[in-house]
Amino acid sequence: MSIIINSSSRIAVQGAAGVEGQFHMSEMIKYGTKIVAGIDPAFQTDKVGDLDVPAYTTLKKAVEEHNADTSLIFVPAPFAYDAIMEALYCGIKKIIVITEGIPVNDMMKIKQYTKGSDVVIVGPNCPGLITPGECKAGILPGHIFKKGSIGVISRSGTLTYEIVQHLTEAGLGQSTCVGIGGDPVQGSTFVDILKQFNADDDTKAVVMLGEIGGVEEEKAADYIRDHFTKPVAAFIAGKSAPPGKTMGHAGAIISAGKGTAEAKISALKEAGVAVAVIPDDIADLIKSELNK
Amino acid sequence: MNLNEFQAKELFSKFGLPVPNGKVAWSTEEALGIAKSFPEPKVVIKAQVLTGGRGKAGGVKLANSLEEVEKISSEILGMKIKEFTVKKVLVEEQMSIEKEMYLSFIQDRDNRGYRMIFSEEGGVEIEELARTQPDKVMMVQIEPFPGLVPFQLREVLSKLSPENKKHARGIYQMMNKLYKLFIEKDATLTEINPLIITSDGKCIACDGKISIDNSALYRNKDVIEYRLPEDENPLEREAREKQLNYVKLDGGNIGCLVNGAGLAMTTMDVIKHFGGEPANFLDLGGGAKAEHVKNALKIIVDDDDVNTIFINIFGGIVRCDLVAEGILNAKKELDIKKEMVIRLLGTNDKIAYEMLEKENISVFTAMTAAAKEAVKLSKQQGV
């Protein structure tokens, strides 16, 4: 088992006419991912570039003809809201948004629209996710991952790769690695993904990579303390970042000291999470947590 | 993107929010001209810089005659407030203030919606008030759909103290208009502080702050016009124009060049952990090519505070050979005299190592070892 995606996931790529989208589609296919269709309003051909993937101008057709159950979005930011809504209207339940720079207001609307539904949105502004050896949905470099039992959740792409490299070298393979993205409003939060890992028998421990800003790490700490049954190790980036150059008083009034690295680290420690000082510590921390 | 007060007030006016009569001046002569255009030369002169604490720094003063306008505007123009030099002042008619209130709308990421914050007691102590007497600061949760609903405002205004009841209609209109601006302009914050009630009972936005979501600037082109060269650090401006995510930090000497925001912050943390001081945050972004790396290096080389350059790249999508090519091009073109520590790992790293070794440049594979080396070098030169 794994979470969200596996070897039977059938992925449609929205925004497949661009160079970037096609490069990553070919990388995913090489990894063994089932890419069933490419969608782009600009398509005038039957196939996506040089790839053996059918091309469509609307997602509806791809869902009808190829039973796509997952959508991967590369659409440029100004059109991403439209693309995500298209996926939602087509009944897609797993939507992975790689696009960077989507206006906060657009994501707020999407979040409210999907509130209470069983739709899983990962991203935006994320590297996607990977279930090693089975399926890669996104832009992660497949070769550094190894099949195993560590679940990884991260707000940052390259920091994920850095840590996964350490895990893999230490013989700690991964069940699924999820990049939840660095935007203020995320499709899935740490808590959403932790819930999935909690229910996944193949995940024995979780690595959480957070950073300053927002209170999702603090919410995750509450969830871990009260409900999570597996060991967790974490790293929080941004300890040395200067306080944000914020303007006005409203931000200070509502944040009231929350969201700093210190606040996150202490919340996680209080919840029993092993917090690494530098990334190199993560693999050892997970090992000792697993041996407890 | 943050707006200056005079720009915020221009937007307020466009959305029908009353502001004091006034204009921005870039010189003492202009300030005098503005003061002369009023019935009386009784004005307030306010430094226009993108930072808080202008009043405390002496950047906001009253002038009651043309002589004072000349004297005070020449004092404020050119003054330094934090890292900014004042290049422009707002010259406004003085208001007869009876009451100062507070009103703002802010994106509330933690609740996936917006919040309106209102208080009958505005002014610079509003944060303190929120801490000590939270009941005096009213908050309204707003959902993206259906947005602000009139009854929510009626609920807030029903709590006005008796002496302020007569201003309810004026405040209600301010709230509605400020919300309209907040939504239409994709603002992350719109704030009026103070919202004043004048002695003749008018509601006026006496000071204002607006921040716009950078990701939404493409659909708010009029706002981009508000970007002025003097409001940005020159290196930060160059970085933005080259599509690099860069923040200059005070007091550091290790210039960092990293791909990805999370890894860039982590790099700074690791440098600090080993006793060094990062001079900047620089995220190359996802698809860095050779030219991009060279542009980034130029910004760090141009920073006089930097004595050691630390390049930390994890090649996932970024190809290490292209990064190496960028480094070699920069070395040729920029005449870099500063120490350089390079850590490269990931896609095509072997090719990159060969390219760099040919030029006698050594490369680290582990971030920690590289960070220690950078800290060591930065300290040797600091002495």
XYZ file of C-alpha atoms in Angstrom:
675
model
C 0.000 0.000 0.000
C 0.907 3.651 -0.183
C -1.058 6.867 -0.139
C -2.874 8.852 -2.860
C -1.075 7.325 -5.857
C 0.089 3.815 -6.739
C 0.816 1.571 -9.725
C -2.808 1.618 -10.842
C -3.216 5.429 -10.841
C -4.368 6.722 -14.225
C -3.025 10.205 -14.706
C -4.170 12.951 -17.072
C -1.804 15.894 -17.452
C -3.403 19.341 -17.795
C -1.147 21.876 -19.483
C 0.559 19.227 -21.617
C 1.419 21.376 -24.635
C 4.262 23.211 -22.941
C 7.906 22.148 -23.138
C 8.141 21.710 -19.375
C 5.004 19.610 -19.140
C 6.188 17.312 -21.915
C 9.671 16.877 -20.481
C 8.205 15.803 -17.157
C 5.617 13.573 -18.844
C 8.379 11.641 -20.552
C 10.291 11.383 -17.253
C 7.180 10.050 -15.508
C 6.550 7.507 -18.259
C 10.164 6.310 -17.963
C 9.546 5.873 -14.231
C 6.622 3.586 -15.055
C 3.765 5.978 -14.361
C 0.544 5.474 -16.325
C -0.011 8.745 -18.148
C -3.305 8.166 -19.958
C -3.822 11.558 -21.636
C -2.462 15.039 -22.121
C -4.835 18.005 -22.108
C -4.284 21.478 -23.469
C -6.664 23.878 -25.181
C -3.859 24.532 -27.697
C -3.638 20.936 -28.976
C -4.250 20.382 -32.674
C -2.735 16.885 -32.875
C -3.799 13.420 -31.653
C -0.630 12.800 -29.672
C 1.296 14.832 -27.113
C 4.510 15.904 -28.888
C 6.711 12.874 -29.565
C 5.113 10.865 -26.795
C 2.757 7.969 -27.209
C 0.086 9.747 -25.201
C -3.293 10.817 -26.629
C -3.886 14.565 -26.718
C -7.193 16.297 -25.937
C -8.368 19.864 -25.673
C -10.696 19.163 -22.739
C -10.333 16.967 -19.687
C -13.873 15.598 -19.979
C -12.951 13.620 -23.069
C -9.859 12.131 -21.407
C -11.893 11.004 -18.426
C -14.566 9.439 -20.657
C -12.151 7.672 -22.992
C -9.370 6.667 -20.616
C -10.822 6.567 -17.106
C -8.320 9.097 -15.811
C -8.644 9.200 -12.017
C -5.845 11.639 -11.197
C -4.991 14.995 -12.710
C -1.570 16.581 -12.746
C -1.610 20.309 -13.477
C 1.196 22.267 -15.170
C -1.100 25.037 -16.448
C 0.364 28.580 -16.053
C -0.805 30.417 -12.924
C -3.362 32.757 -14.564
C -5.252 29.716 -15.915
C -4.703 27.301 -13.023
C -7.951 28.158 -11.206
C -9.859 27.254 -14.359
C -7.896 24.003 -14.760
C -8.482 22.909 -11.165
C -12.207 23.686 -11.469
C -12.309 21.705 -14.721
C -10.815 18.707 -12.925
C -13.308 19.075 -10.068
C -16.275 19.317 -12.461
C -15.005 16.183 -14.248
C -15.209 14.293 -10.982
C -11.447 13.811 -10.562
C -10.714 13.031 -6.923
C -6.942 13.442 -6.912
C -5.560 16.689 -8.238
C -1.868 17.538 -8.089
C -0.983 21.143 -8.849
C 2.648 21.846 -9.758
C 1.978 25.437 -10.922
C 3.730 28.192 -9.001
C 2.336 31.682 -8.415
C -1.418 31.076 -8.220
C -3.153 34.075 -6.567
C -4.101 33.379 -2.957
C -7.713 34.385 -3.651
C -8.019 31.675 -6.314
C -6.818 28.966 -3.927
C -9.124 30.255 -1.190
C -12.091 29.746 -3.534
C -10.940 26.245 -4.474
C -10.521 25.326 -0.808
C -13.981 26.507 0.049
C -15.485 24.760 -2.966
C -13.943 21.415 -1.935
C -14.573 21.773 1.796
C -16.056 18.585 3.198
C -15.598 16.633 -0.044
C -13.405 13.574 -0.541
C -11.242 15.339 -3.131
C -7.502 15.410 -2.443
C -5.634 18.383 -3.860
C -1.848 18.408 -3.480
C -0.064 21.725 -4.065
C 0.063 24.241 -5.633
C 3.692 25.314 -5.976
C 4.879 21.800 -5.193
C 7.050 19.089 -6.778
C 4.179 16.584 -6.708
C 4.388 13.174 -5.102
C 5.953 9.779 -5.606
C 5.295 6.256 -4.455
C 8.753 4.809 -5.148
C 8.837 1.923 -7.587
C 5.184 2.456 -8.544
C 4.180 5.915 -9.617
C 5.638 9.386 -9.901
C 3.232 12.295 -10.332
C 5.259 15.456 -10.587
C 8.736 16.763 -11.151
C 10.683 14.919 -8.450
C 13.962 13.271 -9.535
C 12.922 9.600 -9.404
C 16.385 8.096 -9.017
C 16.973 9.321 -5.453
C 13.897 7.557 -4.058
C 13.755 3.981 -2.857
C 10.802 1.787 -1.951
C 10.335 1.415 1.773
C 8.256 2.353 4.767
C 9.019 5.999 5.581
C 6.345 8.519 4.666
C 7.629 11.986 3.798
C 5.622 15.242 3.838
C 7.299 18.486 2.828
C 6.619 22.131 2.057
C 9.760 22.418 -0.063
C 10.985 20.567 -3.153
C 14.756 20.641 -3.033
C 14.813 20.259 0.757
C 12.812 17.055 0.232
C 15.421 15.782 -2.207
C 18.206 16.656 0.233
C 16.566 14.708 3.052
C 15.445 11.797 0.872
C 19.023 11.424 -0.303
C 20.069 10.999 3.351
C 17.223 8.539 4.009
C 17.992 6.437 0.946
C 21.725 6.364 1.723
C 20.878 5.215 5.247
C 18.794 2.364 3.814
C 15.497 3.983 4.781
C 13.204 3.637 1.774
C 9.969 5.572 1.412
C 6.305 4.539 1.150
C 5.108 7.805 -0.417
C 6.715 11.254 -0.505
C 4.288 14.149 -0.740
C 5.298 17.716 -1.588
C 2.436 19.786 -0.204
C 3.911 23.011 -1.559
C 5.067 26.301 -0.193
C 2.034 28.515 -0.806
C 0.045 30.216 1.967
C -3.076 28.228 1.083
C -2.377 24.570 0.361
C -4.684 21.965 -1.148
C -3.545 19.437 1.446
C -2.022 20.341 4.784
C 0.352 18.365 6.988
C -2.654 17.117 8.969
C -4.483 15.920 5.825
C -1.477 13.856 4.741
C -0.683 12.627 8.265
C -4.218 11.191 8.435
C -3.536 9.208 5.276
C -0.207 7.913 6.586
C -1.860 6.949 9.860
C -4.178 4.620 7.935
C -1.479 3.221 5.669
C -0.111 -0.125 6.914
C 3.032 0.163 4.828
C 4.110 3.417 6.452
C 6.036 2.762 9.656
C 7.299 6.277 10.401
C 6.968 9.772 8.988
C 9.402 12.577 8.203
C 7.871 16.052 8.225
C 9.702 18.969 6.624
C 8.215 22.302 7.566
C 9.215 25.913 7.390
C 8.406 29.264 8.953
C 5.064 30.967 8.311
C 1.490 29.884 8.934
C 0.374 27.503 11.668
C 0.060 24.194 9.813
C 3.042 22.658 11.619
C 1.465 23.631 14.948
C -1.831 22.049 13.872
C 0.123 18.946 12.839
C 1.725 18.835 16.294
C -1.750 18.812 17.891
C -2.890 16.024 15.581
C 0.245 13.946 16.213
C -0.101 14.290 19.966
C -3.764 13.281 19.987
C -4.128 10.790 17.133
C -0.974 9.757 15.319
C 0.248 6.260 16.126
C 3.633 6.199 14.363
C 6.995 7.817 15.100
C 7.634 11.212 13.499
C 10.861 13.114 12.886
C 10.810 16.694 11.660
C 12.978 19.508 10.410
C 11.850 23.144 10.340
C 13.620 25.485 7.906
C 13.973 29.193 8.564
C 15.405 29.417 12.103
C 17.801 32.099 10.909
C 15.338 34.023 8.726
C 14.784 37.590 9.929
C 11.230 38.492 10.961
C 9.233 39.179 7.807
C 9.123 42.696 6.481
C 5.424 42.997 7.172
C 3.412 46.151 6.955
C 0.530 47.297 9.042
C -0.807 45.949 12.275
C -3.404 43.457 11.107
C -0.881 40.663 10.451
C 0.633 41.053 13.890
C -2.794 41.129 15.515
C -3.924 37.841 14.023
C -0.612 35.969 14.082
C 0.274 37.049 17.648
C 3.694 35.410 17.710
C 2.704 32.151 16.028
C 4.414 30.785 12.919
C 8.043 31.262 13.972
C 10.551 28.408 13.786
C 10.816 28.390 17.591
C 7.033 28.103 18.041
C 6.850 25.239 15.560
C 9.825 23.350 16.998
C 8.553 23.571 20.545
C 5.007 22.536 19.540
C 6.389 19.506 17.703
C 8.704 18.521 20.539
C 5.855 18.750 23.017
C 3.896 16.390 20.787
C 6.721 13.837 21.009
C 8.233 14.518 17.593
C 12.016 14.177 17.207
C 13.156 17.483 15.733
C 16.435 17.616 13.792
C 18.788 20.584 14.225
C 20.335 20.133 10.784
C 19.134 17.924 7.898
C 21.938 15.394 8.449
C 20.324 14.325 11.734
C 17.038 13.148 10.238
C 18.049 9.628 9.203
C 19.561 8.812 12.614
C 16.558 10.269 14.414
C 14.158 8.102 12.413
C 16.290 5.017 13.033
C 16.365 5.552 16.766
C 12.613 6.313 16.819
C 11.934 3.047 14.952
C 14.077 1.108 17.416
C 12.301 2.447 20.479
C 3.900 44.257 -3.040
C 3.537 47.080 -0.527
C 2.199 50.500 -1.483
C 3.218 53.880 -0.129
C 0.624 55.816 1.848
C 0.027 58.269 -0.995
C -0.522 55.399 -3.406
C -2.857 53.655 -0.980
C -4.836 56.886 -0.657
C -5.044 57.213 -4.413
C -6.652 53.759 -4.515
C -8.896 54.678 -1.573
C -10.150 57.682 -3.557
C -10.794 55.544 -6.616
C -12.998 53.321 -4.480
C -14.859 56.246 -2.944
C -13.153 56.274 0.441
C -12.684 59.870 1.642
C -9.077 60.920 2.296
C -7.629 64.306 3.351
C -6.836 66.786 0.572
C -3.215 66.336 -0.323
C -0.572 65.510 -2.856
C 2.860 63.950 -3.007
C 5.900 66.215 -3.370
C 9.396 65.250 -4.497
C 10.979 68.572 -3.581
C 10.572 71.466 -1.157
C 9.275 73.660 -4.012
C 6.579 71.136 -4.827
C 5.675 70.885 -1.141
C 5.309 74.672 -0.976
C 3.180 74.695 -4.116
C 0.818 72.135 -2.621
C 0.554 74.031 0.680
C -0.223 77.262 -1.218
C -3.086 75.574 -3.062
C -4.965 75.085 0.232
C -7.114 77.839 1.796
C -4.628 77.939 4.685
C -1.018 76.633 4.717
C -1.741 74.443 7.741
C -0.522 71.021 6.634
C 0.907 67.733 7.779
C 4.074 66.591 6.020
C 4.581 62.837 5.935
C 7.632 60.923 4.723
C 6.705 58.339 2.080
C 8.790 55.236 2.694
C 7.845 51.568 2.771
C 8.480 50.991 6.432
C 6.697 51.474 9.724
C 7.692 53.802 12.536
C 7.788 56.958 10.388
C 6.299 59.075 13.153
C 8.775 57.905 15.772
C 11.657 58.579 13.372
C 10.524 62.196 12.954
C 9.178 61.659 9.454
C 5.689 63.013 10.163
C 5.316 66.670 11.231
C 2.826 69.518 11.265
C 3.584 72.815 9.526
C 1.477 75.883 10.242
C 2.986 78.420 7.857
C 4.749 78.440 4.503
C 8.071 79.030 6.263
C 7.480 75.904 8.327
C 6.470 73.945 5.225
C 9.766 74.890 3.616
C 11.820 74.099 6.699
C 10.124 70.826 7.615
C 9.856 69.422 4.088
C 13.537 70.089 3.507
C 14.330 68.320 6.787
C 12.260 65.267 5.983
C 13.322 64.953 2.341
C 16.664 63.166 2.392
C 16.194 61.887 5.942
C 17.008 58.224 6.603
C 14.286 56.029 8.079
C 15.626 52.534 8.709
C 17.348 51.513 5.458
C 15.342 53.979 3.330
C 16.211 57.522 2.286
C 13.119 59.725 2.047
C 12.644 60.895 -1.545
C 9.061 62.112 -1.348
C 6.611 63.518 1.154
C 2.850 63.629 1.291
C 1.558 67.147 1.991
C -1.983 67.124 3.369
C -4.420 69.550 4.935
C -4.573 69.168 8.704
C -7.701 67.464 9.981
C -9.621 68.368 13.092
C -9.661 64.939 14.659
C -12.361 64.054 17.135
C -11.863 60.312 17.205
C -9.377 57.741 15.883
C -10.628 54.290 14.930
C -9.083 51.255 13.236
C -10.276 49.241 10.230
C -8.587 46.548 8.175
C -9.185 43.528 5.963
C -6.563 40.806 5.788
C -6.134 37.451 4.096
C -6.323 34.864 6.819
C -4.406 31.899 5.440
C -4.909 29.783 8.530
C -8.688 29.952 8.187
C -8.748 29.972 4.386
C -10.681 33.188 4.230
C -10.532 36.841 5.172
C -10.878 38.801 8.325
C -12.152 42.258 9.031
C -10.645 43.878 12.100
C -12.327 46.942 13.572
C -11.773 48.946 16.716
C -13.233 52.165 18.051
C -9.775 52.922 19.389
C -7.305 53.288 16.542
C -3.785 54.630 16.388
C -0.313 53.212 16.775
C -1.129 51.247 19.929
C -3.634 48.960 18.230
C -1.469 45.813 18.582
C -1.039 46.507 22.281
C -4.806 46.994 22.603
C -5.439 43.660 20.843
C -3.179 41.972 23.386
C -4.394 43.656 26.546
C -8.056 44.374 25.789
C -9.036 41.962 23.021
C -12.736 42.737 23.530
C -12.088 46.213 22.130
C -10.848 44.766 18.845
C -13.659 43.180 16.865
C -12.974 40.526 14.270
C -15.260 39.238 11.547
C -14.577 36.008 9.683
C -15.354 36.275 5.957
C -15.608 33.296 3.605
C -14.550 33.603 -0.060
C -18.160 32.655 -0.949
C -20.408 34.554 -0.280
C -17.890 37.193 0.743
C -18.764 39.939 3.190
C -22.499 39.907 3.949
C -24.118 43.164 5.168
C -25.506 41.612 8.358
C -21.943 40.949 9.498
C -21.298 44.682 9.447
C -24.581 45.427 11.197
C -23.565 43.022 13.960
C -20.270 44.821 14.452
C -21.849 48.264 14.341
C -24.537 47.256 16.832
C -21.715 47.028 19.365
C -20.599 50.634 18.856
C -20.468 52.592 22.067
C -23.400 55.034 22.483
C -21.404 58.169 21.620
C -20.288 56.612 18.316
C -23.692 55.334 17.191
C -24.267 58.437 15.092
C -21.236 57.537 12.945
C -22.500 54.006 12.179
C -23.631 54.833 8.643
C -20.316 56.476 7.717
C -18.280 53.613 9.145
C -20.527 51.068 7.391
C -19.768 52.718 4.059
C -16.039 52.775 4.784
C -16.145 49.053 5.564
C -17.978 48.175 2.363
C -15.726 50.263 0.158
C -12.510 49.051 1.750
C -13.686 45.448 1.323
C -14.473 46.081 -2.348
C -10.949 47.420 -2.883
C -9.478 44.507 -0.898
C -11.153 41.897 -3.119
C -10.890 43.641 -6.484
C -7.199 44.393 -6.122
C -6.245 40.966 -4.690
C -4.898 42.693 -1.601
C -3.369 40.655 1.180
C -3.999 43.641 3.462
C -5.922 46.897 3.368
C -5.687 48.943 6.523
C -6.972 52.354 7.614
C -5.297 53.480 10.806
C -6.456 55.839 11.975
C -9.891 56.036 10.493
C -10.793 59.433 11.852
C -14.056 61.081 12.713
C -13.648 64.820 12.172
C -15.193 67.438 14.419
C -17.903 67.916 11.806
C -18.713 64.208 11.882
C -17.076 62.990 8.677
C -15.288 59.607 8.381
C -11.896 59.960 6.698
C -9.042 57.553 5.963
C -6.231 59.489 7.599
C -3.493 56.915 7.023
C -3.546 53.748 4.983
C -1.596 50.658 4.076
C -2.157 48.299 1.182
C -0.281 45.137 0.265
C -1.079 43.331 -2.968
C -0.612 39.598 -3.604
C 2.462 39.404 -5.860
C 0.995 36.389 -7.630
C -2.035 38.460 -8.657
C -0.143 41.421 -10.097
C -0.735 40.099 -13.610
C -4.411 41.021 -13.231
C -3.766 44.289 -11.387
C -1.570 46.032 -13.898
C -2.437 49.494 -12.556
C -0.800 48.553 -9.270
C 2.503 47.596 -10.915
C 2.815 51.273 -11.901
C 3.197 52.026 -8.217
C 6.561 50.280 -8.075
C 9.162 53.035 -7.613
C 12.936 52.515 -7.849
C 13.701 54.205 -4.516
C 11.348 51.907 -2.618
C 13.453 48.822 -3.289
C 16.969 47.787 -2.339
C 18.922 47.978 -5.651
C 20.177 44.405 -5.390
C 16.681 43.176 -4.589
C 15.324 45.049 -7.589
C 17.915 43.545 -9.907
C 17.091 40.097 -8.521
C 13.366 40.602 -9.094
C 13.953 41.750 -12.663
C 16.067 38.637 -13.257
C 13.342 36.483 -11.680
C 15.394 35.507 -8.691
C 14.002 35.322 -5.191
C 16.475 37.365 -3.144
C 16.433 38.973 0.287
C 19.406 40.934 1.607
C 20.235 40.329 5.267
C 22.009 42.738 7.548
C 25.319 41.846 9.139
C 26.230 38.717 7.188
C 29.258 37.962 5.008
C 28.473 34.606 3.384
C 26.579 35.086 0.134
C 24.295 32.122 -0.502
C 23.105 30.844 -3.868
C 20.678 27.955 -3.568
C 17.919 26.301 -5.600
C 14.564 26.160 -3.846
C 13.263 28.336 -1.022
C 13.214 25.603 1.625
C 16.773 24.502 0.892
C 17.860 28.163 0.747
C 16.500 28.766 4.250
C 18.037 25.507 5.432
C 21.403 26.574 4.016
C 21.217 29.792 6.052
C 20.270 27.783 9.149
C 23.198 25.392 8.676
C 25.630 28.307 8.193
C 24.361 29.885 11.402
C 24.538 26.533 13.189
C 28.271 26.336 12.442
C 28.862 29.907 13.603
C 28.722 31.807 10.298
C 26.530 34.698 9.167
C 24.531 34.489 5.925
C 24.433 37.747 3.929
C 21.353 36.907 1.939
C 18.622 34.490 1.006
C 18.726 33.628 -2.706
C 16.517 31.066 -4.351
C 17.386 30.354 -7.982
C 13.996 28.815 -8.562
C 13.115 25.521 -10.163
C 14.475 25.461 -13.690
C 17.780 27.283 -13.305
C 19.911 27.469 -16.423
C 23.513 28.650 -16.876
C 22.533 32.275 -17.588
C 20.338 32.355 -14.507
C 23.178 31.092 -12.303
C 25.480 33.763 -13.702
C 22.918 36.520 -13.002
C 22.523 35.293 -9.457
C 26.268 35.164 -8.902
C 26.562 38.723 -10.147
C 24.155 39.958 -7.468
C 26.141 38.246 -4.736
C 29.467 39.427 -6.146
C 28.116 43.011 -6.206
C 27.231 42.847 -2.518
C 30.168 44.457 -0.707
C 29.248 42.753 2.570
C 30.011 39.342 1.071
C 33.506 37.895 1.450
C 32.631 34.234 0.791
C 30.213 32.785 -1.736
C 28.442 29.544 -0.932
C 26.722 27.771 -3.818
C 24.471 24.942 -2.682
C 22.618 23.089 -5.423
C 20.654 19.894 -5.220
C 20.102 18.952 -8.831
C 16.697 17.401 -9.091
C 15.254 19.115 -12.085
C 18.130 21.553 -12.206
C 21.051 19.982 -14.031
C 24.382 20.301 -12.221
C 26.311 20.600 -15.502
C 24.329 23.721 -16.389
C 25.037 25.167 -12.970
C 28.756 24.459 -13.472
C 28.585 26.150 -16.869
C 27.008 29.212 -15.234
C 29.714 29.296 -12.572
C 32.491 29.052 -15.165
C 30.938 31.786 -17.329
C 30.555 34.032 -14.309
C 34.167 33.422 -13.307
C 35.331 34.519 -16.742
C 33.099 37.560 -17.055
C 32.855 38.885 -13.524
C 36.427 38.657 -12.221
C 35.326 37.152 -8.918
C 37.871 37.812 -6.190
C 35.791 36.431 -3.354
C 36.280 32.951 -1.930
C 33.862 30.419 -3.333
C 32.583 27.156 -1.869
C 30.568 24.951 -4.182
C 28.347 22.058 -3.274
C 26.714 20.217 -6.139
C 24.803 16.966 -5.996
C 22.203 15.311 -8.172
C 21.399 15.168 -11.871
C 24.553 15.188 -14.057
C 26.817 15.895 -11.086
C 29.707 13.820 -12.501
C 29.839 15.959 -15.641
C 29.787 19.095 -13.482
C 32.673 17.816 -11.315
C 34.801 17.206 -14.410
C 34.058 20.648 -15.834
C 35.005 22.361 -12.579
C 38.050 20.207 -11.825
C 39.531 21.154 -15.203
C 39.549 24.744 -13.925
C 40.955 23.686 -10.555
C 37.736 24.385 -8.720
C 36.944 21.870 -5.977
C 33.439 20.740 -5.254
C 31.732 19.376 -2.167
C 29.045 16.707 -2.289
C 27.696 17.115 1.264
C 26.006 20.322 2.395
C 27.299 20.175 5.963
C 30.975 19.853 5.031
C 30.611 22.638 2.489
C 28.877 24.929 4.976
C 31.671 24.375 7.534
C 34.254 25.298 4.910
C 32.343 28.463 3.943
C 32.111 29.520 7.588
C 35.835 28.911 8.067
C 36.773 30.976 5.015
C 34.418 33.823 5.939
C 36.054 34.063 9.365
C 39.608 33.980 8.077
C 38.882 37.038 5.970
C 36.927 38.763 8.686
C 40.071 39.069 10.794
